[in-house]
GROMACS .gro file of C-alpha atoms in nm:
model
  419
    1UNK     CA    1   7.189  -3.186   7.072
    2UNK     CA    2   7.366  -3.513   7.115
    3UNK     CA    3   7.519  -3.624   6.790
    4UNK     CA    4   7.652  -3.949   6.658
    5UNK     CA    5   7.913  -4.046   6.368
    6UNK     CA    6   7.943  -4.311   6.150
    7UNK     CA    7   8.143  -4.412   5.905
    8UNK     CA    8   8.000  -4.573   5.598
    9UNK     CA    9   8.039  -4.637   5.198
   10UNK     CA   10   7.696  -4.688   5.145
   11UNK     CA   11   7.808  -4.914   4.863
   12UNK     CA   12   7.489  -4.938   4.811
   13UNK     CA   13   7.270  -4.804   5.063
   14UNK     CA   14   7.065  -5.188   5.178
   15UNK     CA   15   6.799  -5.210   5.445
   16UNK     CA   16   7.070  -5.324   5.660
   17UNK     CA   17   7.210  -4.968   5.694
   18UNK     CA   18   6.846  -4.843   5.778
   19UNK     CA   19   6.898  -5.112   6.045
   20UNK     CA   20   7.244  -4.992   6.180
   21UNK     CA   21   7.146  -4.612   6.176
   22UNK     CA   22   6.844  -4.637   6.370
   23UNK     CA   23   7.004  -4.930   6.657
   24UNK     CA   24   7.255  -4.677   6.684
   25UNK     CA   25   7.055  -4.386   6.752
   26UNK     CA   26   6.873  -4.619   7.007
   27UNK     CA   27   7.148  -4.720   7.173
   28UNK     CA   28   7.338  -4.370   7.206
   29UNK     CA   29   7.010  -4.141   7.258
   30UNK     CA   30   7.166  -3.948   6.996
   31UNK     CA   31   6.953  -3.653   6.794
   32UNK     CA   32   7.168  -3.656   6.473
   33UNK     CA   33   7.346  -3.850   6.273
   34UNK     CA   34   7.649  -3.768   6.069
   35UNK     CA   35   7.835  -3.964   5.820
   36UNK     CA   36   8.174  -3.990   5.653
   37UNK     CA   37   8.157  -4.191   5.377
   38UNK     CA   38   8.426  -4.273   5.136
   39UNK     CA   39   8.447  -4.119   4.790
   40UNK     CA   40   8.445  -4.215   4.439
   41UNK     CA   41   8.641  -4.495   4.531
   42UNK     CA   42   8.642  -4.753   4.824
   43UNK     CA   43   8.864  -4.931   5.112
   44UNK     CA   44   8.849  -5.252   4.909
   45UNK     CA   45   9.009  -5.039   4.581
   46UNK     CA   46   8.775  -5.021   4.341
   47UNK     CA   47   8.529  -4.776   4.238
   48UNK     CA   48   8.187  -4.756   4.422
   49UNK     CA   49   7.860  -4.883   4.222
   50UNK     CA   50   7.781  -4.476   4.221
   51UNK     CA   51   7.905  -4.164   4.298
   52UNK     CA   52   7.932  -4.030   4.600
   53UNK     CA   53   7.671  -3.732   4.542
   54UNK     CA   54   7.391  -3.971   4.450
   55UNK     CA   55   7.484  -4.186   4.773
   56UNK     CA   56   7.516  -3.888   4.972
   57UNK     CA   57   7.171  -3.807   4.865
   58UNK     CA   58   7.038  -4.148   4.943
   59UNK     CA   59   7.170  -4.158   5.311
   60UNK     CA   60   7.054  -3.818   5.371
   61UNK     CA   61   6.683  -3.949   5.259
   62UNK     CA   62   6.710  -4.258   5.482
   63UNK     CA   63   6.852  -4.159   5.810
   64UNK     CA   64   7.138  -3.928   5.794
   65UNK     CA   65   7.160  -3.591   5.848
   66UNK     CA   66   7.510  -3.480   5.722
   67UNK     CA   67   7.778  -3.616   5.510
   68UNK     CA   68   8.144  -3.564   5.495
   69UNK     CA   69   8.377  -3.712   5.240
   70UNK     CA   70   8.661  -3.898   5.380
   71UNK     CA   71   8.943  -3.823   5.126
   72UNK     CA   72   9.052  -4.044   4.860
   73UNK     CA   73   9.392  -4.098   5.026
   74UNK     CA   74   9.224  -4.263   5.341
   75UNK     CA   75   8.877  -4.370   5.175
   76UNK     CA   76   9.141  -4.634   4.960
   77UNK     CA   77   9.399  -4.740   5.181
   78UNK     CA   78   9.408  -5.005   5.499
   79UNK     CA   79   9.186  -5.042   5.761
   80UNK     CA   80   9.416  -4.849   6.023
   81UNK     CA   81   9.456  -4.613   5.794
   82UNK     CA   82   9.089  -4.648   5.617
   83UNK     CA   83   8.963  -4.554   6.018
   84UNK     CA   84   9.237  -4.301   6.129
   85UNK     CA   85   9.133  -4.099   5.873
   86UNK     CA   86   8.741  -4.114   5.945
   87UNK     CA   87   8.777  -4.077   6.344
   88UNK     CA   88   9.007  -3.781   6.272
   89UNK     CA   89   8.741  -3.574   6.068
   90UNK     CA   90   8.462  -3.699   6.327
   91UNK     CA   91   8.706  -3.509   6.638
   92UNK     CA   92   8.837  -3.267   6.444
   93UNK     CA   93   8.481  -3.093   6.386
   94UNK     CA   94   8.454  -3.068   6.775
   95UNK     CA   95   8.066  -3.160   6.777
   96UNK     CA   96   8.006  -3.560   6.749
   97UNK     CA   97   7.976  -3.711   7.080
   98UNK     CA   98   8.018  -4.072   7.015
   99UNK     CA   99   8.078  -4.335   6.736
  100UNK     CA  100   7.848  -4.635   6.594
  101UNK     CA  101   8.017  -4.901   6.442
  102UNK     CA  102   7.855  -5.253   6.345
  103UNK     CA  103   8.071  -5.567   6.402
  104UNK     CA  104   8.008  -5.935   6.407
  105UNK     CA  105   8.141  -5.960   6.799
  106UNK     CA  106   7.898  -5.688   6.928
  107UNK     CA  107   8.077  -5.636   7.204
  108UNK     CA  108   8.260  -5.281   7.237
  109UNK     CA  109   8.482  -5.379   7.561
  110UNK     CA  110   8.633  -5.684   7.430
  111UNK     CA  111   8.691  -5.507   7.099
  112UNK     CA  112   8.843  -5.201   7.303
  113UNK     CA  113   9.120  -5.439   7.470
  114UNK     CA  114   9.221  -5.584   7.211
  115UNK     CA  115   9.257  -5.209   7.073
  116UNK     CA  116   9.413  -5.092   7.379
  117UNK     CA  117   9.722  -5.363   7.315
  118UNK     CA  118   9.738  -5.239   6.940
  119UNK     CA  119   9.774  -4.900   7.031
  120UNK     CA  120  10.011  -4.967   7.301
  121UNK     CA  121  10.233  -5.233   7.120
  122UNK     CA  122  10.372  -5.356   7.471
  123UNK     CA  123  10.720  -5.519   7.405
  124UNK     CA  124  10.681  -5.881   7.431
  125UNK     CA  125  10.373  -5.807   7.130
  126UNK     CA  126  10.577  -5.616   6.927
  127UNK     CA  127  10.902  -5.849   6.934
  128UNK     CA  128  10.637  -6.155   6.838
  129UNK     CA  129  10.483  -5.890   6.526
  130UNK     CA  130  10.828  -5.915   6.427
  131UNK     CA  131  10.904  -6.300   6.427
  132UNK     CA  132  10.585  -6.291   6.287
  133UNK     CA  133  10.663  -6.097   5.995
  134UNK     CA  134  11.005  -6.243   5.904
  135UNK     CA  135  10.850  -6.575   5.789
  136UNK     CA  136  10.683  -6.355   5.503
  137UNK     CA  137  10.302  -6.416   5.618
  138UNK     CA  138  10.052  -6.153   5.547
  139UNK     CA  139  10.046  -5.849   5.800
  140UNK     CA  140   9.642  -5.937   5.887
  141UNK     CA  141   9.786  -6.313   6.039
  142UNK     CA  142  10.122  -6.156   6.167
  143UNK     CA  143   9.919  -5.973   6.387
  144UNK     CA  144   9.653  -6.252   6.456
  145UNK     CA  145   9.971  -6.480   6.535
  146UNK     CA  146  10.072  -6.238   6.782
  147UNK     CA  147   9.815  -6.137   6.959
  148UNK     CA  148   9.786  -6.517   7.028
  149UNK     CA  149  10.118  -6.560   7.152
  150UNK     CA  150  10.064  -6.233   7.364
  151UNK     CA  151   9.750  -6.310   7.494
  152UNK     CA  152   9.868  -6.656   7.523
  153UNK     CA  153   9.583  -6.806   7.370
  154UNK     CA  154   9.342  -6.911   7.659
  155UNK     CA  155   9.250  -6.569   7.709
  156UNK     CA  156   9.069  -6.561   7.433
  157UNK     CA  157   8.906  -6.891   7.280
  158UNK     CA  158   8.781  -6.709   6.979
  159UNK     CA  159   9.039  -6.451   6.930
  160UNK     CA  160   9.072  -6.587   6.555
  161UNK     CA  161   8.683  -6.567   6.470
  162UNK     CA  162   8.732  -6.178   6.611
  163UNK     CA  163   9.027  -6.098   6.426
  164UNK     CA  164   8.921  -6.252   6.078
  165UNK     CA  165   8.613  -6.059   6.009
  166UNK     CA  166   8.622  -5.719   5.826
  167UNK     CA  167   8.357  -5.484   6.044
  168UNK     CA  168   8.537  -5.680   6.378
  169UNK     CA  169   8.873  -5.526   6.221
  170UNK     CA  170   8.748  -5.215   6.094
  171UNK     CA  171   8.608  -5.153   6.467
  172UNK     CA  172   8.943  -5.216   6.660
  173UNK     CA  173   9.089  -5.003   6.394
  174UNK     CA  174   8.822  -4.715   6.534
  175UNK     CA  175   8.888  -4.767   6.876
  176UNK     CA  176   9.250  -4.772   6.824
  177UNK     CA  177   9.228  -4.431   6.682
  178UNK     CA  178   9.016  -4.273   6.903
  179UNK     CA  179   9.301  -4.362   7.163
  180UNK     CA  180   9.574  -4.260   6.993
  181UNK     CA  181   9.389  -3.916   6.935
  182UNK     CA  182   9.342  -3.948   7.315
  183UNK     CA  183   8.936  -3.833   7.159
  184UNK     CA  184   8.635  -3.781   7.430
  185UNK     CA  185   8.444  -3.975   7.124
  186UNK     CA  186   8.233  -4.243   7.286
  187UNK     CA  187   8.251  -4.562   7.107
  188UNK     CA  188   8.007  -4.821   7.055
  189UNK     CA  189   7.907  -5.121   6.849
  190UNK     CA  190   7.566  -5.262   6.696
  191UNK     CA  191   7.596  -5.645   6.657
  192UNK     CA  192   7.531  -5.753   6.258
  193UNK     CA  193   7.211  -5.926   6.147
  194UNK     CA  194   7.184  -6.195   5.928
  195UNK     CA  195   7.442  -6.267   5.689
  196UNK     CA  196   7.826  -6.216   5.672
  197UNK     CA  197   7.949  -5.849   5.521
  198UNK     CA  198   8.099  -6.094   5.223
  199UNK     CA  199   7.834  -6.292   5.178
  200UNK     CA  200   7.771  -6.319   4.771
  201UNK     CA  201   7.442  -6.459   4.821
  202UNK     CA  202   7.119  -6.263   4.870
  203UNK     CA  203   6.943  -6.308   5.178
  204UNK     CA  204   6.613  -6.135   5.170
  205UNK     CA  205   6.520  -5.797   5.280
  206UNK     CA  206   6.891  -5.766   5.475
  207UNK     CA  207   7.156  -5.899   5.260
  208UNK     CA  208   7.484  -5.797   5.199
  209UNK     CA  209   7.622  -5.526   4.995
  210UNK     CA  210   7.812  -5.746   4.820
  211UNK     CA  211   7.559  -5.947   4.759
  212UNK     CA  212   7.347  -5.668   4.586
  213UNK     CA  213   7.664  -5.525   4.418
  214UNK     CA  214   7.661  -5.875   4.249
  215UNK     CA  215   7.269  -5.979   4.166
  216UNK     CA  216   7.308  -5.643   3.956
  217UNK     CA  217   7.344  -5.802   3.603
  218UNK     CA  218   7.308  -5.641   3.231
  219UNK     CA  219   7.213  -5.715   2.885
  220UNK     CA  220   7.271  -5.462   2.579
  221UNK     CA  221   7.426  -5.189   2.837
  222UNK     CA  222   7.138  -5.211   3.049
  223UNK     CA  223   7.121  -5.245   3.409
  224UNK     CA  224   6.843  -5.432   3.630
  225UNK     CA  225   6.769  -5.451   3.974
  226UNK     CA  226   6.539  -5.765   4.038
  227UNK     CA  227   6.249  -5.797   4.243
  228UNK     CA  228   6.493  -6.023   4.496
  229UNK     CA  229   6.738  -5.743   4.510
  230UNK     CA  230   6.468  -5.486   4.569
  231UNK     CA  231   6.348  -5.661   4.881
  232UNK     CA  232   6.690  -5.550   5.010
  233UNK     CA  233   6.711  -5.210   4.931
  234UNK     CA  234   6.501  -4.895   5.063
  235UNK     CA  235   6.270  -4.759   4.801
  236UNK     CA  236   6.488  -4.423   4.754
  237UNK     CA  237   6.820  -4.618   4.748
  238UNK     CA  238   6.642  -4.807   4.442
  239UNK     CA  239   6.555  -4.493   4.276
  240UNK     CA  240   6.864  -4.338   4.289
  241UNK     CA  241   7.036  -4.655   4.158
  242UNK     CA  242   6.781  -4.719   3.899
  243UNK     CA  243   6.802  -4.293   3.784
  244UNK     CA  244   7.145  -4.339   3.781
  245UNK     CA  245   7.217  -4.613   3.585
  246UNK     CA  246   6.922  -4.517   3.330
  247UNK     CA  247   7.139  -4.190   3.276
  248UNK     CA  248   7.495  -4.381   3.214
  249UNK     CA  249   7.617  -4.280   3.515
  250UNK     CA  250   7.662  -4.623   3.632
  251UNK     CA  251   7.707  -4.926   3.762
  252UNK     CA  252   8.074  -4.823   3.785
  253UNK     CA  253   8.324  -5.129   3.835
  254UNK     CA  254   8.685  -5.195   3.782
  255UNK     CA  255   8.633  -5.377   3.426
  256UNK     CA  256   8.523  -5.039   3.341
  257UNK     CA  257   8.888  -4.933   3.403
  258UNK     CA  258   9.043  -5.224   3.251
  259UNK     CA  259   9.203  -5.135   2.967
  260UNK     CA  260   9.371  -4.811   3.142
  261UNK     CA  261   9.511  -5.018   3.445
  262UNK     CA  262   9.677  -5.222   3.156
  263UNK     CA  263   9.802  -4.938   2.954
  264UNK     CA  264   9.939  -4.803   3.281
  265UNK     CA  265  10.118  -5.090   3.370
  266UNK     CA  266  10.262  -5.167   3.018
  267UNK     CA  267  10.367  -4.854   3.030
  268UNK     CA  268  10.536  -4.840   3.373
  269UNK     CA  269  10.910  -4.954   3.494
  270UNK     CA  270  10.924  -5.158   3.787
  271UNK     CA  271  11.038  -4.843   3.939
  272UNK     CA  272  10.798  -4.586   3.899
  273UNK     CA  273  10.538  -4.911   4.038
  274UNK     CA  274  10.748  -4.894   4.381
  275UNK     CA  275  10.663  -4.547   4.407
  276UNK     CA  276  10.260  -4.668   4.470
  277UNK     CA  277  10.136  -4.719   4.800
  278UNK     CA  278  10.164  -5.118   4.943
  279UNK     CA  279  10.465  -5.185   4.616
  280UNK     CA  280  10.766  -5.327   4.824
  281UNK     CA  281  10.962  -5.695   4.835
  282UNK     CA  282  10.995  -5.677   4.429
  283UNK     CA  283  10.602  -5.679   4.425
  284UNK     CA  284  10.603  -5.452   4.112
  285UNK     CA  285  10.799  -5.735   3.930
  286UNK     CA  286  10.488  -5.972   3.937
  287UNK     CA  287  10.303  -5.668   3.854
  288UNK     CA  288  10.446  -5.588   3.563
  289UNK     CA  289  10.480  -5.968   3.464
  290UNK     CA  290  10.126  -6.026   3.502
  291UNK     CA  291  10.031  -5.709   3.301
  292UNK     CA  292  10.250  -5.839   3.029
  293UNK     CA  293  10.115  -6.198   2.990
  294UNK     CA  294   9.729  -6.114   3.050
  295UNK     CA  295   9.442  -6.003   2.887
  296UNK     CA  296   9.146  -5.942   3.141
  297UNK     CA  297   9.173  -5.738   3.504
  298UNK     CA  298   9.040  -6.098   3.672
  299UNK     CA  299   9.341  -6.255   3.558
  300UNK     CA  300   9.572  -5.998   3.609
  301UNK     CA  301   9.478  -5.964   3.971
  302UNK     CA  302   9.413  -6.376   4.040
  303UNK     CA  303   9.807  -6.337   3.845
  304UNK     CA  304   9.895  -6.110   4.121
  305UNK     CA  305   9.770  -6.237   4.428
  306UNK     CA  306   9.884  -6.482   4.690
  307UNK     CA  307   9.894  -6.564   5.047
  308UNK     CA  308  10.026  -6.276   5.139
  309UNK     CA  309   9.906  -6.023   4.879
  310UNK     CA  310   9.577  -6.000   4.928
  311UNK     CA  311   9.312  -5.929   4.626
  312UNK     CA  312   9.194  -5.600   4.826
  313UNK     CA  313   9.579  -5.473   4.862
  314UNK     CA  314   9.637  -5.533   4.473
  315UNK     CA  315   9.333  -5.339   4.387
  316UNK     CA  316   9.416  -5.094   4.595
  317UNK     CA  317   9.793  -5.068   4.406
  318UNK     CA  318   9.627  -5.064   4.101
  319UNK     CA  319   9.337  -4.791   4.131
  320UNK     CA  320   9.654  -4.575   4.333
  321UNK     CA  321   9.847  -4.594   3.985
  322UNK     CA  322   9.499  -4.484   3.802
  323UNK     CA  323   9.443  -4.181   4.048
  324UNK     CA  324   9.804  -4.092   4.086
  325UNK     CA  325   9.845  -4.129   4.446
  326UNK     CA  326  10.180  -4.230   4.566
  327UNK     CA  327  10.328  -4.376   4.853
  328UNK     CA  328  10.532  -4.086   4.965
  329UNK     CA  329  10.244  -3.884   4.934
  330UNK     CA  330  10.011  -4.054   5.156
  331UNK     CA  331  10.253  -4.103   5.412
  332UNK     CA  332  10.341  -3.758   5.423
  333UNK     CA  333   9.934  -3.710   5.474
  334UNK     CA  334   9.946  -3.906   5.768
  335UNK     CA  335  10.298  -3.775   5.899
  336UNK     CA  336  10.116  -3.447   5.944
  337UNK     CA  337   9.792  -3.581   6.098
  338UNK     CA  338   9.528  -3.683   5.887
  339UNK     CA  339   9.270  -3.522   5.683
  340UNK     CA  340   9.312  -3.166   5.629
  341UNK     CA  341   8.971  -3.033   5.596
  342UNK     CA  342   8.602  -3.166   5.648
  343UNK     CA  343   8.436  -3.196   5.289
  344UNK     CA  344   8.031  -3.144   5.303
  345UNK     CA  345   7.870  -3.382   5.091
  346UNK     CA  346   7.497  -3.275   5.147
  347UNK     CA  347   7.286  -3.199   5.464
  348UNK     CA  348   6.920  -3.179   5.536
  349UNK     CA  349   6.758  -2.910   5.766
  350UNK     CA  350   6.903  -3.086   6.129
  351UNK     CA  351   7.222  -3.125   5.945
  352UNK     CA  352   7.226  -2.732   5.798
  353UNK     CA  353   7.232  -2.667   6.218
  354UNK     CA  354   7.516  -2.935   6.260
  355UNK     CA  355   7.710  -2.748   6.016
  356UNK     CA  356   7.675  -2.414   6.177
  357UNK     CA  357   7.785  -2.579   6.494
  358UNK     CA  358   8.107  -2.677   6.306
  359UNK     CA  359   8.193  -2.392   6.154
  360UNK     CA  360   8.250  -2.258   6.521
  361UNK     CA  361   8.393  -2.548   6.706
  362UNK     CA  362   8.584  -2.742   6.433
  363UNK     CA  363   8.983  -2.707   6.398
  364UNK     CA  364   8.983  -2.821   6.053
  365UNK     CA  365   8.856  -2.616   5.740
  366UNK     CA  366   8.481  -2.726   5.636
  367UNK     CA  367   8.427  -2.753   5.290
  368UNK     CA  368   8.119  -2.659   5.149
  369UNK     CA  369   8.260  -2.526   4.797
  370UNK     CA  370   8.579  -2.700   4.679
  371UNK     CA  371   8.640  -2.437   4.443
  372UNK     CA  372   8.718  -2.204   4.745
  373UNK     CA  373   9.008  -2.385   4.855
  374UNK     CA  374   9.210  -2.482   4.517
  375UNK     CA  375   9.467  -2.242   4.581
  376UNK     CA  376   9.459  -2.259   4.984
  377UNK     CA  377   9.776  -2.136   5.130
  378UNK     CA  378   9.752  -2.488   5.300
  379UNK     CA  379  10.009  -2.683   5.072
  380UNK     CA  380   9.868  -3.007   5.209
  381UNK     CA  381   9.521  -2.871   5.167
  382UNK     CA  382   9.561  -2.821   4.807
  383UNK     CA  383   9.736  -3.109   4.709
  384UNK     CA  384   9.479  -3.376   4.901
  385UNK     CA  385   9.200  -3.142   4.717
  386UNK     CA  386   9.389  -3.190   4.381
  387UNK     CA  387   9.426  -3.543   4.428
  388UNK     CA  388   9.041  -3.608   4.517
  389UNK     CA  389   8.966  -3.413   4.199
  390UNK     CA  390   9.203  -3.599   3.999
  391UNK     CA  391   9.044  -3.932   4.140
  392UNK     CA  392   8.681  -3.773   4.015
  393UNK     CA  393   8.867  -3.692   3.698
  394UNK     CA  394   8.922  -4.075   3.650
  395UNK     CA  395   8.595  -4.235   3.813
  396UNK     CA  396   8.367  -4.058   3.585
  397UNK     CA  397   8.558  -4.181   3.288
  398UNK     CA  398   8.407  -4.520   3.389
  399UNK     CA  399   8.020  -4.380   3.288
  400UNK     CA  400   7.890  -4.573   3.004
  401UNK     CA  401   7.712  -4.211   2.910
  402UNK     CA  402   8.038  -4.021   2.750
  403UNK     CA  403   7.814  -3.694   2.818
  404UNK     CA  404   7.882  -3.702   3.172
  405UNK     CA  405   8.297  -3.776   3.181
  406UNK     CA  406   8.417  -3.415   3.164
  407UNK     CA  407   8.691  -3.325   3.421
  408UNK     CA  408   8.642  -3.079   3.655
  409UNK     CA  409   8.318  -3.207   3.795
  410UNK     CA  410   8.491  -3.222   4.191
  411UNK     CA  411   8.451  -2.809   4.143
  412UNK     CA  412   8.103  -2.748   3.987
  413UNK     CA  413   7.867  -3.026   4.124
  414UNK     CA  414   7.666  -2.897   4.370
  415UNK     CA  415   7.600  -3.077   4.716
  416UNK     CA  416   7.296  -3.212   4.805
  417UNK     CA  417   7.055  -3.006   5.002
  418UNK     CA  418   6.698  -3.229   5.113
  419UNK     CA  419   6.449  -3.030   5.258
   0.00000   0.00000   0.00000
């Protein structure tokens, strides 16, 4: 059985992931499909429209056959980090044979060079990163700037158009990891359709997740999806949505965290802030500032942000002081290599054989029962377990339906098993 991975936040699940899951299975003659999608909580740092069981169900009902949490630590952090931590899981289980990613360059060779001098960092590259980064520009257009310079720009006439959009980034980031795991993974890219990932507009039956996230409106606590928006989702992705946010159980957003993220920062010293990941160059001063002298979570962030600190870093900094995860912890993650387990999500019958394939070729722990693995002997184990149940802890206090915010829920909700 040939089997593919892809990495996903299903954020929601749109027509355009249908799209991507079954190019790639053309492409790679794969049999099965496995996912690692992020948790309760996203890359850009904020918390996703649902939680990750109901998603987990909805992929596993349109295409995929088994999903595996990325952990919180990765599933909110950069995009090196953000894809480290997904390729790691996909070569630590021993049994996916190649990677899909979409990108608006669709081309996996290009991509790959431009990896290759990443991973590498040849001299004359590095030395320009670090002119680069002395004139206080943000680390995204250090790099760009360099890569220029290193390339010397000729080379590649659109090297700025590559480098400036998010699944073109997000790719690199996956190829760079699969070298620097020196992974037999084989990589390859589906070209995006239609609009731009950010695109805020709908655009007919294969929009944008952001656009969806945003044609989502309510009145009196209640949430609708339109006809327009409908065109864009699968018919189960729109029942799980519309089930869910019936119960209370979403739309989840950050104003739903607003007034915590403000007691937490009124709260805070300057120095605990520093202790967050992406708090350094007396950032936590205009954090602090800003949570003094505002009154909404769109000021304080538009407060926040510049040039150089970009709206997705802040969020990030501020859902890492909701969830408790700190900068010396998530190094430490990485110092020692990644992920320390593979979480199951849910499977469906090809997936049940993927994980018994795991269980005998992978060289991290699978997960099918958290509660197994609270007290692991694994120190690192335990305390990236604690932390995603901590994070849970916190998303579900965002549920409209006060019923369904009791901690604990990372250890007694069951995965998702589709027949």
């Amino acid at each position: 059985m040939k089997v593919l991975g892809i990495v996903v936040e299903y954020n929601p699940f749109h027509n355009g992931h249908i799209y991507h899951i079954e190019k790639s299975r053309e492409i790679t003659g794969s049999d099965a499909v496995i996912c690692v999608m992020s948790g309760n909580f996203i890359q850009r740092g904020e918390p996703a429209l649902l939680n990750k069981f109901a998603r987990a169900e909805t992929a596993l009902h349109c295409g995929a056959d088994l999903v595996i949490e990325l952990p919180h630590p990765y599933a909110m952090s950069s995009a090196e980090a953000f894809a480290f931590g997904a390729v790691k899981i996909l070569d630590g289980i021993g049994i996916a044979d190649c990677i899909s990613f979409g990108s608006e360059h669709g081309n996996v060779e290009t991509l790959d060079f431009i990896a290759g001098i990443l991973a590498a960092e040849p001299e004359e590259y590095r030395l320009e990163l670090k002119k680069q980064l002395e004139m206080g520009l943000a680390f995204p257009v250090c790099r760009q700037n360099a890569l220029k310079k290193y390339l010397h720009d000729a080379a590649f006439p659109d090297l700025s158009e590559l480098l400036e959009t998010s699944n073109n980034i997000l790719g690199i980031e996956y190829l760079k990891a699969l070298k620097k795991l020196n992974s037999s993974i084989k990589p390859y890219t589906v070209a995006r359709i239609s609009n731009s990932y950010n695109s805020a507009e709908l655009t007919g039956p294969v929009s944008s997740a952001t656009a969806i996230r945003n044609s989502i409106s309510g009145s009196n606590g209640r949430y609708n999806i339109s006809p327009e928006t409908a065109k864009a989702l699968p018919s189960y992705s729109q029942a799980v949505l519309e089930r869910e946010f019936f119960s209370g159980r979403g739309p989840n957003s950050i104003k739903m965290f607003e007034d915590i993220i403000f007691s937490l920062i009124r709260r805070m010293n300057p120095g605990q802030m520093r202790e967050f990941p992406d708090v350094s160059e007396g950032l936590e001063y205009r954090i602090k500032s800003a949570g003094e002298n505002t009154g909404s979570i769109e000021e304080l962030i538009d407060s926040i942000c510049t040039k150089r600190y970009a709206q997705t870093r802040i969020q990030r900094i501020l859902f890492s002081m909701l969830t408790g995860l700190t900068k010396a912890e998530t190094e430490l993650f990485m110092q020692y290599g990644g992920p320390q387990y593979a979480r199951i999500l849910g499977f469906n019958n090809t997936g049940r054989r993927l994980l018994s394939m795991m269980k005998k070729k992978s060289s991290l722990p699978v997960i099918v029962k958290a509660a197994d693995f609270k007290n692991s002997c694994n120190k690192l184990l335990a305390r990236m377990l604690e932390i995603e149940a901590f994070s849970t802890d916190m998303y579900v206090l965002g549920y409209k339906n006060p019923a369904f915010r009791k901690a604990g829920q990372e250890f007694t909700q069951n995965i998702t098993v589709v027949k």
